[in-house]
Amino acid sequence: MLKKKGFIAISLLIVTLMYLVPFFILNGTVGPQTLIFWTLISVAYLVIAIVALRGGE
Amino acid sequence: MDATYTYFALAIYLVVGTAVAVMAKRYLRKEPRDFYAAGGRFGTLLASFSYAATTYSAFMFIGLVGLAYAGGVGALGFELVYFVGTLFLLFFLAPKYWSLHKKYGFYSPAEVISERYGSKVVGAAVTILCLVSLIPYASVQVIGIAVAAEGASGGAVPYTLAVVLALVMALAWAVIAGIWSIGWTDVFQGLLMLATGVIMVVWVYQWGFGSTGFDFTKLGNLTYVPNQVWSFSYFISLTVPWFFFAITNPQVVQRLFAPKDKRALRGVMMWFGIYGILFTFLVTFLGLMLQGMSIGGTFPMVAIRDSVTPTLLSIVPLWLGMMGLVAVIAASVSTIDAILLSLSCLSVNDLLGTLKQDVSKRGGILVGRIVILVLAVACGAFAMSRPGLIVDLSVLSSALLLPQVPVILGAFLWRKGGKLSATAAVALGFVVAVALYFLKANPLNVPMNVWTLLVATVAYVALAMVERQPEGVERFLEA
């Protein structure tokens, strides 16, 4: 079961990455990299959230 | 698509939706708690689709498609920050709202705040803030329908008439049985929105790239951020109010009272997550594909981003155009009726209820229905002035709602804070938001929405440190 503090830490990390990676690491990269990054990290977060929710049962 | 088919699509939608709304009336028990929050009797299906359809609006089908078309992949990031923020906030706060409803019968978000801070003045301040802030957002939904109907019919359906039709639908479905008619029509509308999104994306892909495939790199600087639309500052400015949307918008907060048990509440979060991520990809991918087709010369170059979807609807085959138009209407009506209902609830419960304590249950519902009518007229008047772009108006609404953030988070997570700190945060934050918006100012190059949040938070924390806390705070911390 994911603990609440762990979920907060993961959430903050993911939100920070959603801002920093596209604007400061992938900036200027023509291609699907930014789209793929945002897609994968959001899907990963959804999976983590579902696991955390089910863990709370 | 000519006017006859546009009216036909509207008529089908109106008849089916009204039939669903009337059918839903048999579930309604004539008391405000049931009219506004289903008396906590929604199962997973109703609660989940109602949450998703209320959240996703004309902003998606018109605004976000246009934003992706004009600004590229940044639109996806913007909407996904909202998505992640919503899941995060729901994870912690949805169980608290739900539990407070079950234990104490709260059915208005402002009522929760009033009780926590020990004064109805706080709830009244939040209500006034919501009334002022949500008029633009509700109007956006009306504008979305009018723009889509006007565009899809090549101008044959007048903007004014489309505004009136949109309001009549939203009004009828909100008044018939409150959240019950809204919830059931949301199921029908939510399914329609998702199905149309899938069909539209598949059809456009086949039409534009069926033989060649979609070469994403041809979008050039639209494939990355920052670009000519998305600076880092602009991205922050849009995402900050959107991140907190799930707790600052009363129409979605109110949905958290409705699930009948914990299982249904978890279902809301899970199904909203799956629905939301799918819908976000579909909508932004549609905008990106259409830009790719414009570059390739197979779709007209559209200068005004809110016109991208209406232009598409006027080009696609008749059946798809009608389906797309109905989906835009569904997305809009499912949001505007929820906003009208929620604002009516706040007005009756947290404004009128503060001034006049002895309103009967039936009287409360009647006044609520009258308030819905008045608000609908106000939204219509605002929409008639064609005030601006859909994304900008939507974000403006959420920006004006931002001062609630420290007050709401503090209500559940911090022992300190009372009526003075909460009211001051709402009032000061609102003044700063309005002032910076009209001055178009971003002091020290910090986006105006960040300033709003900062000022409200500093005011709240500073005053909370010296203010005596009200009684009963533990109920909210332990909920």
Coordinates of C-alpha atoms in Angstrom, one line a residue:
Chain A
M1 CA 0.0 0.0 0.0
L2 CA 1.3 3.4 -0.9
K3 CA 1.6 5.6 2.0
K4 CA 0.1 9.1 1.8
K5 CA 3.4 10.8 2.2
G6 CA 4.9 8.7 -0.6
F7 CA 2.0 9.7 -2.8
I8 CA 2.6 13.4 -2.0
A9 CA 6.3 13.0 -2.8
I10 CA 5.6 11.2 -6.1
S11 CA 2.9 13.7 -7.1
L12 CA 5.2 16.7 -6.4
L13 CA 8.0 15.1 -8.3
I14 CA 5.8 14.4 -11.3
V15 CA 4.3 17.9 -11.4
T16 CA 7.8 19.4 -11.2
L17 CA 9.0 17.2 -14.1
M18 CA 6.0 18.1 -16.2
Y19 CA 7.2 21.7 -16.0
L20 CA 10.9 21.4 -16.1
V21 CA 11.6 18.6 -18.6
P22 CA 9.7 20.0 -21.6
F23 CA 10.8 23.6 -21.1
F24 CA 14.4 23.1 -20.0
I25 CA 15.6 19.7 -21.3
L26 CA 13.5 19.0 -24.4
N27 CA 13.2 22.6 -25.5
G28 CA 13.9 23.1 -29.2
T29 CA 13.7 19.4 -30.0
V30 CA 11.6 18.9 -33.1
G31 CA 9.7 15.7 -33.0
P32 CA 7.3 13.7 -30.7
Q33 CA 9.6 13.7 -27.7
T34 CA 7.7 16.3 -25.7
L35 CA 4.3 14.8 -26.6
I36 CA 5.6 11.4 -25.6
F37 CA 7.1 12.6 -22.3
W38 CA 3.9 14.4 -21.2
T39 CA 1.8 11.4 -22.3
L40 CA 3.9 8.8 -20.5
I41 CA 4.3 10.7 -17.2
S42 CA 0.6 11.4 -17.0
V43 CA -0.4 7.8 -17.8
A44 CA 2.2 6.7 -15.2
Y45 CA 0.6 9.0 -12.6
L46 CA -2.9 7.7 -13.4
V47 CA -1.6 4.2 -12.7
I48 CA 0.0 5.3 -9.5
A49 CA -3.1 7.1 -8.4
I50 CA -5.3 4.0 -9.1
V51 CA -2.9 1.7 -7.2
A52 CA -2.9 4.2 -4.3
L53 CA -6.7 4.4 -4.3
R54 CA -7.1 0.6 -4.4
G55 CA -4.4 0.4 -1.7
G56 CA -6.7 2.4 0.5
E57 CA -9.5 -0.1 0.4
Chain B
M1 CA -24.1 21.4 -43.2
D2 CA -27.1 23.8 -43.8
A3 CA -29.4 25.3 -41.2
T4 CA -32.1 22.5 -41.5
Y5 CA -29.7 19.8 -40.5
T6 CA -28.3 22.0 -37.7
Y7 CA -31.7 22.5 -36.3
F8 CA -32.5 18.8 -36.7
A9 CA -29.4 17.9 -34.7
L10 CA -30.4 20.4 -32.0
A11 CA -34.0 19.1 -31.9
I12 CA -32.9 15.4 -31.6
Y13 CA -30.5 16.4 -28.8
L14 CA -33.1 18.5 -27.0
V15 CA -35.8 15.8 -27.2
V16 CA -33.6 12.9 -26.1
G17 CA -32.0 15.0 -23.3
T18 CA -35.3 16.3 -22.0
A19 CA -36.8 12.8 -22.0
V20 CA -33.8 11.6 -19.9
A21 CA -34.2 14.6 -17.6
V22 CA -37.9 14.0 -17.1
M23 CA -37.3 10.3 -16.5
A24 CA -34.8 11.2 -13.8
K25 CA -37.4 13.3 -11.9
R26 CA -38.8 10.2 -10.3
Y27 CA -35.6 9.8 -8.2
L28 CA -35.9 13.3 -6.8
R29 CA -37.0 13.7 -3.1
K30 CA -38.3 17.2 -2.6
E31 CA -35.7 18.6 -0.3
P32 CA -32.7 20.8 -1.1
R33 CA -30.1 18.2 -0.1
D34 CA -31.5 15.8 -2.7
F35 CA -32.0 18.5 -5.4
Y36 CA -28.4 19.7 -5.1
A37 CA -26.4 16.7 -4.0
A38 CA -28.6 13.7 -4.7
G39 CA -28.9 13.0 -1.0
G40 CA -25.6 11.1 -1.4
R41 CA -27.4 8.4 -3.5
F42 CA -25.4 8.3 -6.8
G43 CA -23.9 5.0 -7.8
T44 CA -20.5 4.7 -9.5
L45 CA -21.9 5.2 -13.0
L46 CA -23.9 8.3 -12.3
A47 CA -21.3 9.8 -10.0
S48 CA -18.4 9.2 -12.4
F49 CA -20.0 10.4 -15.6
S50 CA -21.5 13.3 -13.9
Y51 CA -18.1 14.4 -12.6
A52 CA -16.4 13.9 -16.0
A53 CA -19.1 15.6 -18.0
T54 CA -19.3 18.5 -15.6
T55 CA -15.5 19.0 -15.7
Y56 CA -15.0 18.6 -19.5
S57 CA -16.8 21.3 -21.4
A58 CA -16.8 23.5 -24.5
F59 CA -13.4 24.4 -23.4
M60 CA -12.2 21.0 -24.7
F61 CA -14.0 20.6 -28.0
I62 CA -13.6 24.2 -29.1
G63 CA -11.0 25.9 -26.9
L64 CA -8.4 23.1 -26.5
V65 CA -8.7 21.9 -30.1
G66 CA -8.0 25.5 -31.2
L67 CA -5.2 25.9 -28.7
A68 CA -3.5 22.7 -29.9
Y69 CA -3.9 23.8 -33.5
A70 CA -2.5 27.3 -32.9
G71 CA 0.1 26.6 -30.2
G72 CA 1.0 22.9 -30.6
V73 CA 1.9 20.4 -28.0
G74 CA 1.9 22.9 -25.1
A75 CA -1.9 22.5 -25.0
L76 CA -1.5 18.9 -24.1
G77 CA 0.9 19.7 -21.3
F78 CA -1.4 22.4 -20.0
E79 CA -4.4 20.1 -19.9
L80 CA -2.4 17.2 -18.4
V81 CA -1.1 19.5 -15.6
Y82 CA -4.8 20.1 -14.8
F83 CA -5.4 16.3 -15.0
V84 CA -2.6 15.4 -12.6
G85 CA -3.5 18.3 -10.2
T86 CA -7.1 17.1 -10.2
L87 CA -6.2 13.5 -9.4
F88 CA -3.8 14.7 -6.7
L89 CA -6.4 17.0 -5.0
L90 CA -9.2 14.4 -5.3
F91 CA -7.1 11.8 -3.7
F92 CA -6.8 13.8 -0.5
L93 CA -9.8 16.0 -0.4
A94 CA -12.6 14.0 -2.1
P95 CA -12.9 11.6 0.9
K96 CA -13.1 14.6 3.3
Y97 CA -15.9 16.3 1.4
W98 CA -17.8 13.0 1.0
S99 CA -17.4 12.1 4.7
L100 CA -18.6 15.6 5.9
H101 CA -21.7 15.2 3.7
K102 CA -22.4 11.8 5.2
K103 CA -21.8 12.9 8.8
Y104 CA -23.2 16.4 8.9
G105 CA -25.4 16.7 5.8
F106 CA -23.5 19.5 4.1
Y107 CA -24.5 19.9 0.5
S108 CA -22.9 23.2 -0.4
P109 CA -19.1 23.7 -0.7
A110 CA -19.5 27.2 0.9
E111 CA -21.4 25.7 3.8
V112 CA -18.4 23.5 4.5
I113 CA -16.2 26.6 4.6
S114 CA -18.6 28.5 6.8
E115 CA -18.8 25.7 9.3
R116 CA -15.0 25.2 9.4
Y117 CA -14.3 28.9 10.0
G118 CA -17.2 29.4 12.4
S119 CA -18.9 32.1 10.5
K120 CA -21.5 32.4 7.7
V121 CA -19.8 35.5 6.5
V122 CA -17.0 33.3 5.1
G123 CA -19.5 31.2 3.1
A124 CA -21.2 34.4 1.9
A125 CA -17.8 35.8 0.7
V126 CA -17.0 32.5 -1.1
T127 CA -20.5 32.6 -2.7
I128 CA -20.1 36.1 -4.0
L129 CA -16.7 35.2 -5.3
C130 CA -18.1 32.2 -7.2
L131 CA -21.1 34.2 -8.5
V132 CA -18.9 36.8 -10.0
S133 CA -16.2 34.4 -11.2
L134 CA -18.3 31.7 -12.8
I135 CA -20.4 33.9 -15.0
P136 CA -17.6 34.1 -17.6
Y137 CA -17.1 30.3 -17.5
A138 CA -20.8 29.5 -17.8
S139 CA -21.0 32.0 -20.6
V140 CA -18.1 30.2 -22.3
Q141 CA -20.3 27.1 -22.6
V142 CA -23.0 29.1 -24.3
I143 CA -20.5 30.8 -26.6
G144 CA -19.1 27.3 -27.5
I145 CA -22.5 26.1 -28.7
A146 CA -23.3 29.3 -30.5
V147 CA -19.9 29.4 -32.3
A148 CA -20.2 25.7 -33.2
A149 CA -23.7 26.0 -34.5
E150 CA -23.0 29.2 -36.4
G151 CA -19.8 27.7 -37.9
A152 CA -21.2 24.3 -38.7
S153 CA -24.2 25.8 -40.5
G154 CA -22.0 28.3 -42.4
G155 CA -23.7 31.2 -40.6
A156 CA -27.2 30.0 -41.3
V157 CA -28.0 29.5 -37.7
P158 CA -27.6 33.0 -36.0
Y159 CA -25.4 33.3 -33.0
T160 CA -28.2 34.9 -31.0
L161 CA -30.6 32.1 -31.6
A162 CA -28.0 29.5 -30.7
V163 CA -27.3 31.3 -27.4
V164 CA -31.0 31.2 -26.6
L165 CA -31.4 27.5 -27.5
A166 CA -28.3 26.6 -25.4
L167 CA -29.6 28.4 -22.4
V168 CA -33.1 26.9 -22.7
M169 CA -31.6 23.4 -22.7
A170 CA -29.3 24.0 -19.7
L171 CA -32.1 25.8 -17.8
A172 CA -34.6 23.0 -18.4
W173 CA -32.3 20.2 -17.4
A174 CA -31.2 22.0 -14.3
V175 CA -34.7 22.9 -13.2
I176 CA -36.5 19.7 -13.9
A177 CA -34.9 17.6 -11.2
G178 CA -31.8 19.3 -10.1
I179 CA -28.7 17.1 -9.9
W180 CA -30.8 14.0 -10.8
S181 CA -31.7 15.3 -14.2
I182 CA -28.2 16.8 -14.6
G183 CA -26.6 13.5 -13.5
W184 CA -28.6 11.3 -15.9
T185 CA -28.2 13.6 -18.8
D186 CA -24.5 13.7 -18.0
V187 CA -24.3 10.0 -18.5
F188 CA -25.8 10.3 -21.9
Q189 CA -23.7 13.3 -22.8
G190 CA -20.5 11.9 -21.4
L191 CA -20.8 8.8 -23.5
L192 CA -21.6 10.9 -26.5
M193 CA -18.6 13.2 -26.0
L194 CA -16.1 10.3 -25.8
A195 CA -17.6 8.4 -28.7
T196 CA -17.6 11.5 -30.9
G197 CA -14.0 12.2 -29.9
V198 CA -12.9 8.8 -31.0
I199 CA -14.9 8.8 -34.2
M200 CA -13.8 12.3 -35.1
V201 CA -10.1 11.5 -34.5
V202 CA -10.2 8.3 -36.5
W203 CA -12.1 9.9 -39.4
V204 CA -9.8 13.0 -39.5
Y205 CA -6.7 10.7 -39.4
Q206 CA -8.0 8.6 -42.3
W207 CA -9.0 11.7 -44.3
G208 CA -5.8 13.6 -43.7
F209 CA -3.1 11.0 -43.3
G210 CA -4.7 7.7 -44.4
S211 CA -2.2 7.0 -47.2
T212 CA 0.9 8.9 -45.9
G213 CA 0.8 8.7 -42.1
F214 CA 1.1 11.7 -39.8
D215 CA 4.6 13.1 -39.9
F216 CA 4.7 14.9 -36.6
T217 CA 7.9 16.7 -37.3
K218 CA 6.2 18.8 -40.0
L219 CA 4.6 20.7 -37.2
G220 CA 8.1 22.2 -36.5
N221 CA 8.2 24.4 -33.5
L222 CA 4.7 23.4 -32.5
T223 CA 6.2 20.0 -31.4
Y224 CA 8.0 21.6 -28.5
V225 CA 7.8 24.3 -25.8
P226 CA 8.6 27.1 -25.5
N227 CA 7.5 28.4 -28.8
Q228 CA 5.7 31.5 -30.2
V229 CA 2.6 30.7 -28.1
W230 CA 3.9 28.9 -25.1
S231 CA 6.4 30.8 -23.0
F232 CA 7.3 29.3 -19.6
S233 CA 5.5 32.3 -18.0
Y234 CA 2.3 31.8 -20.1
F235 CA 2.3 28.1 -19.3
I236 CA 2.5 28.8 -15.5
S237 CA -0.1 31.5 -15.8
L238 CA -2.6 29.1 -17.4
T239 CA -1.7 26.0 -15.4
V240 CA -1.8 27.5 -11.9
P241 CA -5.5 28.2 -11.7
W242 CA -6.2 25.0 -13.7
F243 CA -4.2 22.9 -11.3
F244 CA -6.6 23.9 -8.5
F245 CA -9.8 23.7 -10.6
A246 CA -11.1 20.6 -8.7
I247 CA -11.3 22.5 -5.4
T248 CA -12.1 26.0 -6.5
N249 CA -15.0 25.3 -8.8
P250 CA -18.1 24.6 -6.7
Q251 CA -19.9 22.7 -9.5
V252 CA -17.3 19.9 -9.4
V253 CA -16.8 20.0 -5.6
Q254 CA -20.5 19.5 -5.2
R255 CA -20.2 16.3 -7.2
L256 CA -18.1 14.9 -4.3
F257 CA -21.2 14.8 -2.0
A258 CA -23.2 12.7 -4.4
P259 CA -21.6 9.1 -4.3
K260 CA -23.6 6.7 -2.2
D261 CA -20.6 4.9 -0.6
K262 CA -16.8 4.8 -0.5
R263 CA -16.7 2.4 -3.4
A264 CA -18.7 4.8 -5.6
L265 CA -16.4 7.7 -4.5
R266 CA -13.3 5.7 -5.5
G267 CA -15.0 4.9 -8.7
V268 CA -15.4 8.6 -9.4
M269 CA -11.7 9.2 -9.1
M270 CA -10.7 6.1 -11.1
W271 CA -13.2 6.5 -14.0
F272 CA -12.7 10.2 -14.1
G273 CA -8.9 9.5 -14.5
I274 CA -9.4 7.0 -17.3
Y275 CA -12.0 9.2 -19.1
G276 CA -10.0 12.3 -18.6
I277 CA -6.8 11.1 -20.0
L278 CA -8.5 9.5 -23.1
F279 CA -10.5 12.6 -23.8
T280 CA -7.5 14.9 -23.4
F281 CA -5.4 12.9 -25.9
L282 CA -8.3 12.8 -28.4
V283 CA -9.0 16.5 -28.3
T284 CA -5.4 17.7 -28.4
F285 CA -4.4 15.1 -31.1
L286 CA -7.3 16.4 -33.2
G287 CA -6.0 19.9 -33.0
L288 CA -2.4 18.8 -33.9
M289 CA -3.6 16.7 -36.8
L290 CA -5.7 19.6 -38.2
Q291 CA -2.6 21.9 -38.0
G292 CA -0.7 19.2 -39.9
M293 CA -3.4 19.1 -42.5
S294 CA -3.4 22.9 -42.8
I295 CA 0.4 22.8 -43.4
G296 CA -0.2 20.1 -46.0
G297 CA -3.0 22.1 -47.6
T298 CA -5.8 19.6 -47.0
F299 CA -7.5 21.7 -44.3
P300 CA -8.0 25.5 -44.5
M301 CA -5.6 27.7 -42.5
V302 CA -7.7 29.0 -39.6
A303 CA -6.7 32.3 -38.1
I304 CA -9.0 32.4 -35.0
R305 CA -8.4 29.4 -32.9
D306 CA -12.0 29.1 -31.6
S307 CA -13.0 28.7 -35.2
V308 CA -11.0 25.5 -35.8
T309 CA -13.7 23.0 -34.7
P310 CA -16.6 24.9 -36.3
T311 CA -14.6 24.9 -39.6
L312 CA -14.0 21.2 -39.3
L313 CA -17.7 20.6 -38.6
S314 CA -18.7 22.5 -41.7
I315 CA -16.4 20.3 -43.9
V316 CA -16.8 16.8 -42.6
P317 CA -19.7 14.6 -43.9
L318 CA -23.1 15.5 -42.8
W319 CA -23.5 12.7 -40.3
L320 CA -20.2 13.5 -38.6
G321 CA -20.9 17.2 -38.6
M322 CA -24.2 16.6 -36.8
M323 CA -22.5 14.2 -34.4
G324 CA -19.7 16.7 -33.7
L325 CA -22.1 19.6 -33.2
V326 CA -24.2 17.5 -30.8
A327 CA -21.1 16.6 -28.9
V328 CA -20.1 20.2 -28.5
I329 CA -23.5 21.0 -27.2
A330 CA -23.4 18.0 -24.8
A331 CA -20.0 19.2 -23.5
S332 CA -21.3 22.7 -23.0
V333 CA -24.7 21.9 -21.6
S334 CA -23.4 19.3 -19.1
T335 CA -21.2 22.0 -17.6
I336 CA -23.5 25.0 -17.7
D337 CA -26.4 23.3 -16.1
A338 CA -24.1 22.1 -13.3
I339 CA -22.7 25.6 -12.8
L340 CA -26.2 27.1 -12.7
L341 CA -27.3 24.4 -10.2
S342 CA -24.3 24.9 -8.0
L343 CA -24.5 28.7 -8.0
S344 CA -28.2 28.4 -7.2
C345 CA -27.3 26.2 -4.3
L346 CA -24.7 28.6 -3.0
S347 CA -27.1 31.6 -3.4
V348 CA -30.0 30.0 -1.6
N349 CA -28.1 28.2 1.1
D350 CA -25.2 30.5 1.8
L351 CA -26.5 33.9 0.9
L352 CA -30.3 33.8 1.4
G353 CA -29.9 31.2 4.2
T354 CA -27.5 33.7 6.0
L355 CA -30.0 36.5 5.7
K356 CA -33.2 34.5 6.3
Q357 CA -33.0 31.4 8.5
D358 CA -36.6 30.1 8.2
V359 CA -36.8 29.1 4.5
S360 CA -38.9 26.0 4.1
K361 CA -37.5 23.0 2.1
R362 CA -39.9 23.5 -0.8
G363 CA -39.5 27.2 -0.6
G364 CA -35.7 26.7 -0.9
I365 CA -36.0 24.7 -4.0
L366 CA -38.4 27.2 -5.6
V367 CA -36.0 30.1 -4.9
G368 CA -33.2 27.9 -6.2
R369 CA -35.1 27.5 -9.5
I370 CA -35.7 31.2 -9.7
V371 CA -32.0 31.9 -9.1
I372 CA -31.1 29.4 -11.9
L373 CA -33.3 31.4 -14.3
V374 CA -31.8 34.7 -13.3
L375 CA -28.2 33.4 -13.6
A376 CA -29.0 31.9 -17.0
V377 CA -30.2 35.3 -18.2
A378 CA -27.0 36.9 -16.9
C379 CA -24.9 34.3 -18.7
G380 CA -26.9 34.9 -21.9
A381 CA -26.3 38.6 -21.7
F382 CA -22.6 38.1 -21.1
A383 CA -22.3 35.6 -24.0
M384 CA -24.2 38.0 -26.4
S385 CA -21.3 40.5 -26.0
R386 CA -18.9 37.9 -27.5
P387 CA -16.3 38.8 -24.8
G388 CA -13.2 36.8 -25.9
L389 CA -11.6 33.5 -26.6
I390 CA -12.8 30.4 -24.8
V391 CA -9.5 29.4 -23.2
D392 CA -8.8 32.9 -22.0
L393 CA -12.3 33.3 -20.4
S394 CA -12.1 29.9 -18.8
V395 CA -8.8 30.6 -17.3
L396 CA -10.0 34.0 -16.2
S397 CA -12.8 32.3 -14.2
S398 CA -10.4 29.9 -12.5
A399 CA -8.0 32.8 -11.8
L400 CA -10.7 34.7 -10.0
L401 CA -11.5 31.6 -8.0
L402 CA -7.9 31.1 -6.9
P403 CA -8.1 33.1 -3.6
Q404 CA -10.1 30.2 -2.2
V405 CA -7.1 27.8 -2.5
P406 CA -5.5 28.7 0.9
V407 CA -8.9 28.9 2.6
I408 CA -9.9 25.4 1.3
L409 CA -6.6 23.7 1.9
G410 CA -6.3 25.4 5.3
A411 CA -9.8 24.2 6.2
F412 CA -8.8 20.6 6.0
L413 CA -5.0 20.6 6.7
W414 CA -4.3 23.3 9.3
R415 CA -5.6 23.8 12.8
K416 CA -5.2 27.6 12.6
G417 CA -7.3 30.0 10.7
G418 CA -10.7 31.6 11.4
K419 CA -13.3 33.9 9.8
L420 CA -11.0 36.9 9.6
S421 CA -8.1 35.2 7.9
A422 CA -10.4 33.3 5.5
T423 CA -12.5 36.3 4.5
A424 CA -9.4 38.5 4.1
A425 CA -7.7 35.9 1.9
V426 CA -10.8 35.7 -0.4
A427 CA -11.3 39.5 -0.5
L428 CA -7.7 40.5 -1.0
G429 CA -7.0 37.8 -3.5
F430 CA -10.0 38.8 -5.5
V431 CA -9.0 42.5 -5.6
V432 CA -5.5 41.5 -6.7
A433 CA -6.8 39.2 -9.4
V434 CA -9.2 41.8 -10.8
A435 CA -6.7 44.6 -10.6
L436 CA -3.9 42.7 -12.4
Y437 CA -6.3 41.4 -15.0
F438 CA -7.5 44.8 -16.0
L439 CA -4.0 46.4 -15.8
K440 CA -2.6 43.4 -17.8
A441 CA 0.2 43.5 -15.3
N442 CA 2.7 40.7 -14.3
P443 CA 4.8 42.5 -11.7
L444 CA 8.5 41.4 -11.5
N445 CA 7.6 39.1 -14.5
V446 CA 5.7 36.8 -12.2
P447 CA 2.4 35.8 -13.8
M448 CA -0.7 37.5 -12.3
N449 CA -2.3 34.3 -11.2
V450 CA 0.8 33.5 -9.1
W451 CA 0.5 36.9 -7.5
T452 CA -3.2 36.2 -6.7
L453 CA -2.4 32.9 -5.1
L454 CA 0.6 34.4 -3.2
V455 CA -1.3 37.4 -1.8
A456 CA -4.3 35.3 -0.7
T457 CA -2.0 32.8 0.9
V458 CA 0.1 35.4 2.7
A459 CA -3.0 37.2 4.0
Y460 CA -4.5 33.9 5.2
V461 CA -1.4 32.6 6.9
A462 CA -0.4 35.9 8.5
L463 CA -3.8 36.5 10.0
A464 CA -4.4 32.9 11.0
M465 CA -1.2 33.0 13.1
V466 CA -2.8 35.7 15.4
E467 CA -6.4 34.8 15.1
R468 CA -8.3 32.6 17.6
Q469 CA -9.3 29.3 16.0
P470 CA -13.1 28.5 16.0
E471 CA -14.5 25.5 17.8
G472 CA -15.0 22.2 16.0
V473 CA -11.9 22.4 13.8
E474 CA -11.1 18.8 14.5
R475 CA -14.2 17.6 12.6
F476 CA -12.6 18.9 9.4
L477 CA -9.0 17.8 10.1
E478 CA -10.2 14.2 10.9
A479 CA -12.8 13.9 8.2

